């Protein structure tokens, strides 16, 4: 099948394309900026058409020879996005009809059932726009399948990242946590893998199917239980929530944008949508299962989806085009020095780290685990490592544990013991000439809760000083020893 994917650099699209390629489909993508595709490993395997979904000429070129369209475009980039979405939907629907496309699959949003006193449905602007696009496609001449999803659970999803970072900030703080009363509204999330299964399956539906399907996990949650469920899987404390009658989506959106990496332009519409109860119609889920089958292993429960997202974080399984701030918060500080000594001479000094040799830093700190003790607020009690040994994976170096080692080139140390988060220290040594090299030292810290963020910020000046002294001293020792060796060789 020849499939056109619009929105291929977005969260869902960038994950759908490799899935379609693996299934043997020929894939074409429509992209306003084709250069953005270059970061994806599948970029060379797709046909690319440059253009915007509101440009009839570009869309006509893109749909030529196409059997089905995965329509994954939804703008939330400022005022007027609803009008732009309507225009794009009409252009795509008309071009698809002219080209003889057999199927359009659109990923929209769950729609609320509540109405005001006059019987009109009360829908946030964000969800109303998604509903309008679905209706345009269903009313068009090409058979359409409109998938209506709630929060998609997976690293890189704006809604999930908002939940993640709010949970990380708030859970583990006070025992009583004030929350807007709308977080008690119900929502039915869905795992990203289940969404991809639904889109791929609907591309091959028979032509008589022209309808919308609610899609979701087996769990109906509240926004509060989304956060506490994440906290449980991430190992965070779960305080007692206290409902507060606040209905200020713009103010709340600004607060969310300040506390998380989710930009304000996304945060405000997402927060506005929280005023609704967004629950699937079970009949829709059953009907779709009958047509395309359940996802492998069945529909994914919410906490299982969270667990998989956390596993993906550790495996760096996100998409290269995921928005900044996707994944867990990780802060880093880097020190780099060009060294007048060969790489092997620098590595010999690296192998003496820990134990009685210390960390080549400030006296009194170097012997107690360096910056980890600054972050943890106390000294470590691990036994000293034996000097002059080859580093081994699993070996303890004071508070650190050797996670990875490429002898002569790279050392990765990691720890979580005694810290409000997880710390990594990566050291790399690269040759830059026959007798010169470059030493790079990166400290990374993934904070846990408010305590972790406070620890990093409060200790930042001290740990920057400690790390800078370590890098300068270690490379200085390597240079001095190398020069001494040269003098002895020429004596």
Tab-separated table of C-alpha atoms in Angstrom:
chain	number	residue	atom	x	y	z
A	1	UNK	CA	0.000	0.000	0.000
A	2	UNK	CA	1.139	3.558	-0.764
A	3	UNK	CA	0.553	5.716	2.329
A	4	UNK	CA	0.902	9.466	2.745
A	5	UNK	CA	1.716	10.660	6.267
A	6	UNK	CA	1.149	14.306	7.124
A	7	UNK	CA	2.720	15.486	10.351
A	8	UNK	CA	5.565	12.982	10.005
A	9	UNK	CA	7.903	14.965	12.260
A	10	UNK	CA	5.320	15.175	15.038
A	11	UNK	CA	4.981	12.942	18.056
A	12	UNK	CA	2.722	10.291	16.498
A	13	UNK	CA	3.874	10.678	12.897
A	14	UNK	CA	7.569	10.140	13.637
A	15	UNK	CA	6.676	6.841	15.312
A	16	UNK	CA	4.103	5.760	12.736
A	17	UNK	CA	6.399	6.046	9.694
A	18	UNK	CA	8.903	3.336	10.763
A	19	UNK	CA	6.004	1.088	11.750
A	20	UNK	CA	4.485	1.413	8.272
A	21	UNK	CA	7.849	0.821	6.606
A	22	UNK	CA	8.400	-2.304	8.705
A	23	UNK	CA	4.977	-3.586	7.560
A	24	UNK	CA	6.089	-3.281	3.921
A	25	UNK	CA	4.178	-0.129	2.951
A	26	UNK	CA	5.572	2.538	0.630
A	27	UNK	CA	5.532	5.798	2.578
A	28	UNK	CA	5.434	9.385	1.365
A	29	UNK	CA	5.539	12.363	3.701
A	30	UNK	CA	4.425	15.960	3.212
A	31	UNK	CA	6.705	18.337	5.100
A	32	UNK	CA	6.965	22.123	5.170
A	33	UNK	CA	10.675	21.834	6.021
A	34	UNK	CA	12.092	18.585	4.609
A	35	UNK	CA	15.441	19.206	6.336
A	36	UNK	CA	13.725	18.418	9.655
A	37	UNK	CA	13.345	14.826	8.468
A	38	UNK	CA	17.099	14.310	8.295
A	39	UNK	CA	17.370	13.515	12.009
A	40	UNK	CA	15.259	10.381	11.561
A	41	UNK	CA	16.887	7.067	10.594
A	42	UNK	CA	14.003	6.389	8.209
A	43	UNK	CA	14.414	9.640	6.239
A	44	UNK	CA	16.148	7.950	3.292
A	45	UNK	CA	13.397	5.312	3.053
A	46	UNK	CA	10.478	7.661	2.366
A	47	UNK	CA	9.409	9.809	-0.551
A	48	UNK	CA	9.308	13.470	0.474
A	49	UNK	CA	7.093	16.227	-0.918
A	50	UNK	CA	7.782	19.749	0.276
A	51	UNK	CA	4.756	21.823	1.127
A	52	UNK	CA	2.035	22.813	3.574
A	53	UNK	CA	-1.275	21.003	4.081
A	54	UNK	CA	-3.102	24.242	3.235
A	55	UNK	CA	-1.393	24.512	-0.167
A	56	UNK	CA	-3.642	22.781	-2.774
A	57	UNK	CA	-0.792	22.343	-5.276
A	58	UNK	CA	1.553	20.727	-2.742
A	59	UNK	CA	-1.189	18.452	-1.425
A	60	UNK	CA	-2.223	17.441	-4.948
A	61	UNK	CA	1.369	16.422	-5.666
A	62	UNK	CA	1.598	14.544	-2.365
A	63	UNK	CA	-1.597	12.486	-2.835
A	64	UNK	CA	-0.842	11.456	-6.425
A	65	UNK	CA	-0.732	7.647	-6.528
A	66	UNK	CA	-1.568	7.310	-2.827
A	67	UNK	CA	-3.921	4.621	-1.474
A	68	UNK	CA	-4.437	5.952	2.056
A	69	UNK	CA	-3.613	9.039	4.124
A	70	UNK	CA	-2.637	9.176	7.784
A	71	UNK	CA	-3.701	12.722	8.639
A	72	UNK	CA	-1.849	13.729	11.822
A	73	UNK	CA	-1.767	17.515	11.571
A	74	UNK	CA	-3.269	19.650	14.318
A	75	UNK	CA	-2.113	23.199	14.939
A	76	UNK	CA	-1.992	24.803	18.363
A	77	UNK	CA	0.546	27.462	17.463
A	78	UNK	CA	-1.299	30.650	18.251
A	79	UNK	CA	-4.532	32.530	17.522
A	80	UNK	CA	-6.454	31.345	14.482
A	81	UNK	CA	-5.350	27.705	14.701
A	82	UNK	CA	-8.947	26.446	14.392
A	83	UNK	CA	-9.427	28.321	11.110
A	84	UNK	CA	-6.130	26.984	9.758
A	85	UNK	CA	-7.128	23.449	10.728
A	86	UNK	CA	-10.452	23.767	8.896
A	87	UNK	CA	-8.750	25.070	5.768
A	88	UNK	CA	-6.217	22.255	5.781
A	89	UNK	CA	-8.892	19.585	6.272
A	90	UNK	CA	-10.888	20.856	3.270
A	91	UNK	CA	-7.771	20.981	1.071
A	92	UNK	CA	-6.755	17.423	1.970
A	93	UNK	CA	-10.285	16.025	1.617
A	94	UNK	CA	-10.733	17.600	-1.855
A	95	UNK	CA	-7.299	16.571	-3.119
A	96	UNK	CA	-7.777	13.011	-1.860
A	97	UNK	CA	-11.076	12.741	-3.724
A	98	UNK	CA	-9.560	14.052	-6.955
A	99	UNK	CA	-6.653	11.574	-6.695
A	100	UNK	CA	-8.850	8.554	-5.970
A	101	UNK	CA	-7.469	7.959	-2.476
A	102	UNK	CA	-9.355	5.086	-0.814
A	103	UNK	CA	-9.021	6.013	2.889
A	104	UNK	CA	-8.207	8.876	5.278
A	105	UNK	CA	-7.371	8.171	8.919
A	106	UNK	CA	-7.402	11.138	11.287
A	107	UNK	CA	-6.286	11.207	14.918
A	108	UNK	CA	-8.532	13.608	16.812
A	109	UNK	CA	-9.569	14.038	20.433
A	110	UNK	CA	-12.260	12.611	22.686
A	111	UNK	CA	-15.341	14.810	22.787
A	112	UNK	CA	-17.272	15.682	25.979
A	113	UNK	CA	-20.973	14.953	26.340
A	114	UNK	CA	-21.928	17.771	28.709
A	115	UNK	CA	-24.131	20.640	27.507
A	116	UNK	CA	-25.123	24.060	28.847
A	117	UNK	CA	-28.633	25.155	29.880
A	118	UNK	CA	-29.560	25.847	26.249
A	119	UNK	CA	-28.579	22.333	25.203
A	120	UNK	CA	-25.385	23.435	23.474
A	121	UNK	CA	-22.296	21.272	23.949
A	122	UNK	CA	-19.645	22.925	26.112
A	123	UNK	CA	-16.359	22.157	24.387
A	124	UNK	CA	-12.955	23.772	24.817
A	125	UNK	CA	-11.505	25.469	21.743
A	126	UNK	CA	-8.814	22.815	21.389
A	127	UNK	CA	-11.266	19.894	21.406
A	128	UNK	CA	-13.833	21.764	19.299
A	129	UNK	CA	-11.220	22.253	16.580
A	130	UNK	CA	-10.342	18.576	16.565
A	131	UNK	CA	-14.004	17.666	16.373
A	132	UNK	CA	-14.553	20.036	13.430
A	133	UNK	CA	-11.683	18.502	11.455
A	134	UNK	CA	-13.099	15.032	12.026
A	135	UNK	CA	-16.540	16.127	10.825
A	136	UNK	CA	-15.090	17.722	7.664
A	137	UNK	CA	-13.296	14.498	6.768
A	138	UNK	CA	-16.318	12.291	7.533
A	139	UNK	CA	-18.552	14.530	5.394
A	140	UNK	CA	-16.103	14.381	2.473
A	141	UNK	CA	-16.223	11.995	-0.485
A	142	UNK	CA	-13.343	9.789	0.731
A	143	UNK	CA	-14.117	7.163	3.421
A	144	UNK	CA	-12.598	8.313	6.705
A	145	UNK	CA	-11.836	6.795	10.077
A	146	UNK	CA	-11.638	9.405	12.834
A	147	UNK	CA	-9.898	8.098	15.944
A	148	UNK	CA	-10.793	10.102	19.042
A	149	UNK	CA	-8.150	9.750	21.743
A	150	UNK	CA	-7.581	11.307	25.138
A	151	UNK	CA	-4.134	11.694	26.698
A	152	UNK	CA	-1.555	9.658	24.786
A	153	UNK	CA	0.899	8.063	27.211
A	154	UNK	CA	4.495	7.976	26.037
A	155	UNK	CA	7.700	9.976	26.140
A	156	UNK	CA	7.353	13.054	23.921
A	157	UNK	CA	3.567	13.397	24.168
A	158	UNK	CA	2.806	16.947	25.354
A	159	UNK	CA	-0.006	15.765	27.652
A	160	UNK	CA	2.095	13.000	29.175
A	161	UNK	CA	5.098	15.299	29.622
A	162	UNK	CA	2.847	17.765	31.450
A	163	UNK	CA	1.716	14.984	33.810
A	164	UNK	CA	5.289	13.756	34.252
A	165	UNK	CA	6.800	17.090	35.161
A	166	UNK	CA	3.926	18.194	37.391
A	167	UNK	CA	4.188	14.892	39.253
A	168	UNK	CA	7.960	15.217	39.528
A	169	UNK	CA	7.638	18.746	40.894
A	170	UNK	CA	4.758	18.159	43.300
A	171	UNK	CA	5.039	14.555	44.456
A	172	UNK	CA	7.495	14.190	47.273
A	173	UNK	CA	6.810	17.700	48.514
A	174	UNK	CA	4.285	18.539	51.241
A	175	UNK	CA	2.088	15.793	52.653
A	176	UNK	CA	-1.000	17.780	51.584
A	177	UNK	CA	-1.011	19.024	47.988
A	178	UNK	CA	-3.581	21.621	46.834
A	179	UNK	CA	-4.979	20.739	43.382
A	180	UNK	CA	-7.579	22.451	41.152
A	181	UNK	CA	-10.907	20.692	41.602
A	182	UNK	CA	-11.033	19.876	37.875
A	183	UNK	CA	-8.307	17.253	38.387
A	184	UNK	CA	-11.118	15.053	39.770
A	185	UNK	CA	-12.678	14.966	36.273
A	186	UNK	CA	-12.414	11.636	34.473
A	187	UNK	CA	-10.207	10.939	31.466
A	188	UNK	CA	-9.477	7.741	29.546
A	189	UNK	CA	-5.818	7.731	28.429
A	190	UNK	CA	-4.251	5.479	25.800
A	191	UNK	CA	-0.755	4.059	25.311
A	192	UNK	CA	1.129	5.347	22.278
A	193	UNK	CA	1.601	1.794	21.000
A	194	UNK	CA	-2.164	1.252	21.010
A	195	UNK	CA	-2.684	4.491	19.058
A	196	UNK	CA	-0.186	3.397	16.408
A	197	UNK	CA	-1.890	0.010	16.168
A	198	UNK	CA	-5.249	1.721	15.601
A	199	UNK	CA	-3.973	4.106	12.927
A	200	UNK	CA	-2.124	1.412	11.010
A	201	UNK	CA	-5.118	-0.936	11.169
A	202	UNK	CA	-7.617	1.694	10.054
A	203	UNK	CA	-5.595	2.464	6.915
A	204	UNK	CA	-6.832	-0.872	5.554
A	205	UNK	CA	-10.482	-0.669	6.560
A	206	UNK	CA	-13.051	-1.544	3.856
A	207	UNK	CA	-14.612	1.436	2.003
A	208	UNK	CA	-18.017	1.078	3.647
A	209	UNK	CA	-16.549	2.128	7.014
A	210	UNK	CA	-16.891	5.899	7.410
A	211	UNK	CA	-17.177	6.786	11.072
A	212	UNK	CA	-15.489	7.914	14.271
A	213	UNK	CA	-14.142	5.583	16.956
A	214	UNK	CA	-13.294	6.459	20.547
A	215	UNK	CA	-10.009	4.777	21.492
A	216	UNK	CA	-8.589	4.345	24.976
A	217	UNK	CA	-7.008	2.121	27.594
A	218	UNK	CA	-9.042	-0.207	29.840
A	219	UNK	CA	-8.695	2.358	32.655
A	220	UNK	CA	-10.924	5.350	33.294
A	221	UNK	CA	-8.834	7.678	35.471
A	222	UNK	CA	-9.084	11.132	36.946
A	223	UNK	CA	-6.368	13.661	36.228
A	224	UNK	CA	-5.355	13.215	39.856
A	225	UNK	CA	-4.937	9.454	39.469
A	226	UNK	CA	-2.945	10.033	36.287
A	227	UNK	CA	-0.437	11.948	38.412
A	228	UNK	CA	-0.470	9.570	41.358
A	229	UNK	CA	-0.212	6.567	39.035
A	230	UNK	CA	2.832	8.128	37.405
A	231	UNK	CA	4.275	8.879	40.834
A	232	UNK	CA	3.839	5.258	41.908
A	233	UNK	CA	5.629	3.911	38.820
A	234	UNK	CA	8.397	6.516	39.126
A	235	UNK	CA	8.961	5.812	42.816
A	236	UNK	CA	7.763	9.208	44.028
A	237	UNK	CA	5.908	9.985	47.234
A	238	UNK	CA	2.176	10.495	46.886
A	239	UNK	CA	0.817	13.299	49.092
A	240	UNK	CA	-2.820	13.705	50.092
A	241	UNK	CA	-4.541	15.871	47.439
A	242	UNK	CA	-6.686	18.790	48.611
A	243	UNK	CA	-9.303	20.043	46.087
A	244	UNK	CA	-9.273	23.800	45.518
A	245	UNK	CA	-12.144	25.439	43.547
A	246	UNK	CA	-10.036	27.189	40.909
A	247	UNK	CA	-11.271	27.725	37.331
A	248	UNK	CA	-8.614	29.872	35.679
A	249	UNK	CA	-7.230	27.884	32.721
A	250	UNK	CA	-5.034	30.721	31.436
A	251	UNK	CA	-3.453	31.319	34.820
A	252	UNK	CA	-3.096	27.576	35.409
A	253	UNK	CA	-1.627	27.155	31.910
A	254	UNK	CA	0.964	29.803	32.651
A	255	UNK	CA	1.839	28.055	35.901
A	256	UNK	CA	2.162	24.717	34.094
A	257	UNK	CA	4.425	26.335	31.495
A	258	UNK	CA	6.571	27.787	34.286
A	259	UNK	CA	6.893	24.459	36.123
A	260	UNK	CA	7.317	22.173	33.099
A	261	UNK	CA	9.030	22.261	29.684
A	262	UNK	CA	5.599	22.281	27.974
A	263	UNK	CA	5.316	25.681	26.211
A	264	UNK	CA	2.497	28.000	27.173
A	265	UNK	CA	0.888	27.731	23.717
A	266	UNK	CA	0.361	24.003	24.359
A	267	UNK	CA	-0.183	24.132	28.105
A	268	UNK	CA	-3.161	26.518	28.041
A	269	UNK	CA	-5.340	24.507	25.587
A	270	UNK	CA	-4.475	21.274	27.410
A	271	UNK	CA	-5.396	22.764	30.784
A	272	UNK	CA	-8.612	24.211	29.311
A	273	UNK	CA	-9.598	20.721	28.145
A	274	UNK	CA	-9.278	19.413	31.716
A	275	UNK	CA	-12.649	20.967	32.550
A	276	UNK	CA	-14.297	18.142	30.584
A	277	UNK	CA	-14.864	14.503	31.370
A	278	UNK	CA	-13.393	12.638	28.409
A	279	UNK	CA	-14.439	8.976	28.521
A	280	UNK	CA	-14.681	6.539	25.611
A	281	UNK	CA	-17.845	4.885	24.397
A	282	UNK	CA	-17.162	1.162	25.065
A	283	UNK	CA	-19.130	0.250	21.943
A	284	UNK	CA	-16.637	2.177	19.796
A	285	UNK	CA	-13.709	0.251	21.256
A	286	UNK	CA	-15.494	-3.066	20.715
A	287	UNK	CA	-16.442	-2.159	17.125
A	288	UNK	CA	-12.878	-1.185	16.232
A	289	UNK	CA	-11.471	-4.343	17.817
A	290	UNK	CA	-13.852	-6.379	15.666
A	291	UNK	CA	-12.586	-4.619	12.527
A	292	UNK	CA	-8.803	-4.499	13.089
A	293	UNK	CA	-8.182	-6.676	16.131
A	294	UNK	CA	-6.890	-5.722	19.563
A	295	UNK	CA	-3.327	-4.440	20.003
A	296	UNK	CA	-0.780	-7.247	20.532
A	297	UNK	CA	-1.154	-8.344	24.141
A	298	UNK	CA	-4.458	-6.526	24.509
A	299	UNK	CA	-5.268	-2.935	25.390
A	300	UNK	CA	-2.564	-1.440	27.604
A	301	UNK	CA	-3.495	-0.393	31.172
A	302	UNK	CA	-2.443	3.106	32.180
A	303	UNK	CA	0.262	2.191	34.663
A	304	UNK	CA	1.721	-0.352	32.252
A	305	UNK	CA	1.915	2.417	29.645
A	306	UNK	CA	3.667	4.680	32.165
A	307	UNK	CA	6.113	1.897	33.016
A	308	UNK	CA	6.925	1.435	29.337
A	309	UNK	CA	7.433	5.182	28.928
A	310	UNK	CA	9.856	5.194	31.866
A	311	UNK	CA	11.694	2.223	30.325
A	312	UNK	CA	11.890	4.140	27.052
A	313	UNK	CA	13.473	7.042	28.939
A	314	UNK	CA	16.278	4.772	30.084
A	315	UNK	CA	16.710	3.304	26.622
A	316	UNK	CA	16.633	6.738	24.921
A	317	UNK	CA	13.830	5.399	22.740
A	318	UNK	CA	12.226	8.767	22.000
A	319	UNK	CA	12.016	10.359	18.587
A	320	UNK	CA	14.746	12.809	17.489
A	321	UNK	CA	12.054	15.375	16.713
A	322	UNK	CA	10.330	15.189	20.090
A	323	UNK	CA	9.956	18.691	21.542
A	324	UNK	CA	12.586	20.030	23.952
A	325	UNK	CA	11.983	18.917	27.511
A	326	UNK	CA	10.595	15.501	26.533
A	327	UNK	CA	11.617	12.764	28.899
A	328	UNK	CA	12.732	13.124	32.487
A	329	UNK	CA	14.414	16.304	33.673
A	330	UNK	CA	18.181	15.989	33.453
A	331	UNK	CA	20.532	18.831	34.248
A	332	UNK	CA	24.168	18.728	33.243
A	333	UNK	CA	27.444	20.592	33.650
A	334	UNK	CA	30.435	20.055	31.348
A	335	UNK	CA	34.160	20.701	31.746
A	336	UNK	CA	36.514	20.252	28.781
A	337	UNK	CA	40.310	20.624	28.643
A	338	UNK	CA	42.843	20.222	25.856
A	339	UNK	CA	45.753	18.296	27.368
A	340	UNK	CA	49.451	18.308	26.415
A	341	UNK	CA	49.626	14.576	26.987
A	342	UNK	CA	48.498	11.554	24.935
A	343	UNK	CA	45.161	9.927	25.646
A	344	UNK	CA	46.685	6.850	27.283
A	345	UNK	CA	48.531	9.062	29.802
A	346	UNK	CA	45.308	10.831	30.779
A	347	UNK	CA	43.472	7.517	31.089
A	348	UNK	CA	46.107	6.227	33.493
A	349	UNK	CA	45.146	9.051	35.849
A	350	UNK	CA	41.425	8.395	35.332
A	351	UNK	CA	41.995	4.830	36.515
A	352	UNK	CA	43.215	6.136	39.887
A	353	UNK	CA	39.946	7.896	40.733
A	354	UNK	CA	38.316	7.107	44.060
A	355	UNK	CA	39.463	5.627	47.302
A	356	UNK	CA	42.707	6.879	48.771
A	357	UNK	CA	43.552	8.872	45.644
A	358	UNK	CA	40.361	10.881	45.935
A	359	UNK	CA	38.902	12.850	43.047
A	360	UNK	CA	41.620	15.418	42.318
A	361	UNK	CA	39.493	18.184	43.690
A	362	UNK	CA	39.070	20.357	46.768
A	363	UNK	CA	40.783	18.828	49.841
A	364	UNK	CA	38.180	17.314	52.149
A	365	UNK	CA	35.701	16.818	49.310
A	366	UNK	CA	37.817	14.679	47.005
A	367	UNK	CA	38.075	11.921	49.591
A	368	UNK	CA	34.362	11.732	50.412
A	369	UNK	CA	32.814	11.282	46.993
A	370	UNK	CA	33.224	14.764	45.528
A	371	UNK	CA	30.098	16.456	44.260
A	372	UNK	CA	27.779	13.613	45.248
A	373	UNK	CA	28.336	14.478	48.869
A	374	UNK	CA	27.635	18.118	48.075
A	375	UNK	CA	24.287	17.076	46.590
A	376	UNK	CA	23.494	14.492	49.244
A	377	UNK	CA	24.574	16.622	52.176
A	378	UNK	CA	26.959	14.078	53.712
A	379	UNK	CA	29.862	11.759	53.060
A	380	UNK	CA	29.770	8.276	51.620
A	381	UNK	CA	30.853	5.207	53.558
A	382	UNK	CA	31.859	2.832	50.744
A	383	UNK	CA	35.236	1.102	51.167
A	384	UNK	CA	38.093	2.614	49.133
A	385	UNK	CA	38.884	1.062	45.777
A	386	UNK	CA	42.217	-0.573	45.171
A	387	UNK	CA	44.693	1.792	43.453
A	388	UNK	CA	46.253	1.184	40.046
A	389	UNK	CA	43.616	-1.250	38.767
A	390	UNK	CA	41.771	-1.584	35.492
A	391	UNK	CA	38.233	-0.279	35.993
A	392	UNK	CA	35.511	-2.941	35.863
A	393	UNK	CA	31.754	-2.626	35.290
A	394	UNK	CA	29.970	-2.893	38.642
A	395	UNK	CA	32.975	-1.717	40.668
A	396	UNK	CA	32.281	0.746	43.484
A	397	UNK	CA	34.197	4.019	43.594
A	398	UNK	CA	33.083	5.695	46.811
A	399	UNK	CA	29.460	6.725	46.118
A	400	UNK	CA	29.779	5.876	42.421
A	401	UNK	CA	29.342	2.585	40.586
A	402	UNK	CA	31.025	1.885	37.243
A	403	UNK	CA	28.160	1.612	34.745
A	404	UNK	CA	30.124	1.436	31.484
A	405	UNK	CA	33.803	1.490	30.602
A	406	UNK	CA	35.593	1.607	27.250
A	407	UNK	CA	39.226	1.300	28.365
A	408	UNK	CA	41.319	4.263	27.328
A	409	UNK	CA	38.328	6.236	26.014
A	410	UNK	CA	35.176	6.467	28.144
A	411	UNK	CA	34.003	5.926	31.706
A	412	UNK	CA	30.400	6.250	32.914
A	413	UNK	CA	29.683	6.315	36.651
A	414	UNK	CA	26.199	6.319	38.111
A	415	UNK	CA	24.600	6.466	41.522
A	416	UNK	CA	21.274	7.022	43.222
A	417	UNK	CA	22.300	6.157	46.780
A	418	UNK	CA	21.558	8.879	49.293
A	419	UNK	CA	20.493	11.393	46.646
A	420	UNK	CA	17.143	13.050	45.823
A	421	UNK	CA	17.619	11.883	42.230
A	422	UNK	CA	20.111	10.037	40.038
A	423	UNK	CA	23.580	11.308	39.158
A	424	UNK	CA	25.923	10.323	36.327
A	425	UNK	CA	29.528	11.288	35.759
A	426	UNK	CA	30.815	10.655	32.243
A	427	UNK	CA	34.497	11.035	31.398
A	428	UNK	CA	35.796	10.761	27.843
A	429	UNK	CA	39.367	11.022	26.582
A	430	UNK	CA	39.940	11.583	22.860
A	431	UNK	CA	43.281	11.823	21.048
A	432	UNK	CA	43.740	15.103	19.168
A	433	UNK	CA	47.306	14.410	18.040
A	434	UNK	CA	50.198	12.041	18.637
A	435	UNK	CA	51.022	13.637	22.001
A	436	UNK	CA	47.835	15.603	22.766
A	437	UNK	CA	44.282	14.780	23.780
A	438	UNK	CA	40.966	16.273	24.917
A	439	UNK	CA	39.431	15.496	28.307
A	440	UNK	CA	35.660	15.960	28.721
A	441	UNK	CA	33.834	15.552	32.006
A	442	UNK	CA	30.020	15.750	32.209
A	443	UNK	CA	28.026	15.657	35.431
A	444	UNK	CA	24.335	14.869	34.903
A	445	UNK	CA	21.646	14.932	37.546
A	446	UNK	CA	18.047	13.752	37.245
A	447	UNK	CA	16.218	15.329	40.202
A	448	UNK	CA	13.459	13.548	42.061
A	449	UNK	CA	10.677	15.803	43.278
A	450	UNK	CA	11.089	19.236	44.811
A	451	UNK	CA	13.977	18.074	46.997
A	452	UNK	CA	16.058	17.073	43.986
A	453	UNK	CA	15.498	20.343	42.174
A	454	UNK	CA	16.285	22.319	45.313
A	455	UNK	CA	19.451	20.281	45.932
A	456	UNK	CA	20.834	20.955	42.445
A	457	UNK	CA	20.017	24.656	42.476
A	458	UNK	CA	21.281	25.199	46.021
A	459	UNK	CA	24.565	23.377	45.427
A	460	UNK	CA	25.177	24.508	41.846
A	461	UNK	CA	27.954	27.050	42.604
A	462	UNK	CA	29.743	24.564	44.862
A	463	UNK	CA	29.496	21.565	42.546
A	464	UNK	CA	30.572	23.654	39.556
A	465	UNK	CA	33.673	24.710	41.485
A	466	UNK	CA	34.358	21.147	42.633
A	467	UNK	CA	33.989	19.706	39.118
A	468	UNK	CA	36.087	22.428	37.486
A	469	UNK	CA	38.905	21.861	40.007
A	470	UNK	CA	38.694	18.096	39.410
A	471	UNK	CA	38.991	18.428	35.632
A	472	UNK	CA	41.825	20.957	35.802
A	473	UNK	CA	43.768	19.035	38.442
A	474	UNK	CA	43.349	15.608	36.822
A	475	UNK	CA	44.522	16.855	33.431
A	476	UNK	CA	47.329	18.775	35.105
A	477	UNK	CA	48.520	15.616	36.863
A	478	UNK	CA	48.412	13.729	33.547
A	479	UNK	CA	50.479	16.452	31.824
A	480	UNK	CA	53.043	16.555	34.629
A	481	UNK	CA	53.467	12.786	34.733
A	482	UNK	CA	53.823	12.621	30.959
A	483	UNK	CA	56.523	15.308	30.947
A	484	UNK	CA	58.352	13.581	33.788
A	485	UNK	CA	58.268	10.361	31.801
A	486	UNK	CA	59.717	12.101	28.751
A	487	UNK	CA	62.540	13.605	30.807
A	488	UNK	CA	63.383	10.229	32.291
A	489	UNK	CA	63.368	8.654	28.834
A	490	UNK	CA	65.858	11.238	27.572
A	491	UNK	CA	68.071	11.179	30.689
